[in-house]
Amino acid sequence: MADTLFLLLFWTGPIGIGIFLVCLGAMLYLLTKADETSKRTKAMAKEKGLEKKKE
């Protein structure tokens, strides 16, 4: 019984791999969302002339 639960819930088991893939997908989604927000913020600052001038 304990061996069966260990195999099911461990990282190499189907549930562990599923949880890993869900977390990986969520991380990638959040990274792309953060990148998009960063690009929009930079574009808006550039449009308004708020970007830092390089000396």
Short mmCIF file of C-alpha atoms in Angstrom, two decimals:
data_model
loop_
_atom_site.label_atom_id
_atom_site.label_comp_id
_atom_site.label_asym_id
_atom_site.label_seq_id
_atom_site.Cartn_x
_atom_site.Cartn_y
_atom_site.Cartn_z
CA MET A 1 0.00 0.00 0.00
CA ALA A 2 2.66 2.53 1.00
CA ASP A 3 4.85 1.49 -1.94
CA THR A 4 1.97 2.02 -4.36
CA LEU A 5 1.23 5.51 -3.00
CA PHE A 6 4.91 6.37 -3.10
CA LEU A 7 5.16 5.39 -6.77
CA LEU A 8 1.99 7.34 -7.64
CA LEU A 9 2.88 10.52 -5.78
CA PHE A 10 6.64 10.60 -6.36
CA TRP A 11 8.08 12.88 -9.11
CA THR A 12 8.51 10.00 -11.52
CA GLY A 13 4.89 8.91 -11.07
CA PRO A 14 2.01 10.14 -13.23
CA ILE A 15 0.67 12.57 -10.62
CA GLY A 16 4.11 14.04 -9.90
CA ILE A 17 4.81 14.56 -13.61
CA GLY A 18 1.38 16.16 -14.05
CA ILE A 19 1.97 18.58 -11.19
CA PHE A 20 5.41 19.42 -12.60
CA LEU A 21 3.99 20.16 -16.06
CA VAL A 22 1.20 22.34 -14.63
CA CYS A 23 3.72 24.35 -12.60
CA LEU A 24 6.04 24.66 -15.60
CA GLY A 25 3.18 25.90 -17.78
CA ALA A 26 2.11 28.43 -15.15
CA MET A 27 5.67 29.72 -14.83
CA LEU A 28 6.03 30.15 -18.60
CA TYR A 29 2.66 31.90 -18.79
CA LEU A 30 3.63 34.34 -16.05
CA LEU A 31 7.02 35.02 -17.66
CA THR A 32 5.42 35.85 -21.01
CA LYS A 33 2.85 38.05 -19.30
CA ALA A 34 5.60 39.92 -17.41
CA ASP A 35 7.59 40.36 -20.64
CA GLU A 36 4.54 41.77 -22.43
CA THR A 37 3.86 44.18 -19.57
CA SER A 38 7.49 45.32 -19.60
CA LYS A 39 7.38 45.97 -23.35
CA ARG A 40 4.15 47.96 -23.04
CA THR A 41 5.57 50.04 -20.18
CA LYS A 42 8.73 50.84 -22.16
CA ALA A 43 6.71 51.75 -25.25
CA MET A 44 4.42 54.03 -23.26
CA ALA A 45 7.39 55.75 -21.58
CA LYS A 46 9.08 56.23 -24.95
CA GLU A 47 5.88 57.65 -26.43
CA LYS A 48 5.60 60.20 -23.63
CA GLY A 49 9.29 61.06 -23.71
CA LEU A 50 9.97 59.75 -20.21
CA GLU A 51 12.82 57.42 -21.09
CA LYS A 52 16.19 58.16 -19.50
CA LYS A 53 18.59 60.11 -21.70
CA LYS A 54 21.98 58.49 -22.18
CA GLU A 55 24.85 60.88 -21.52
#
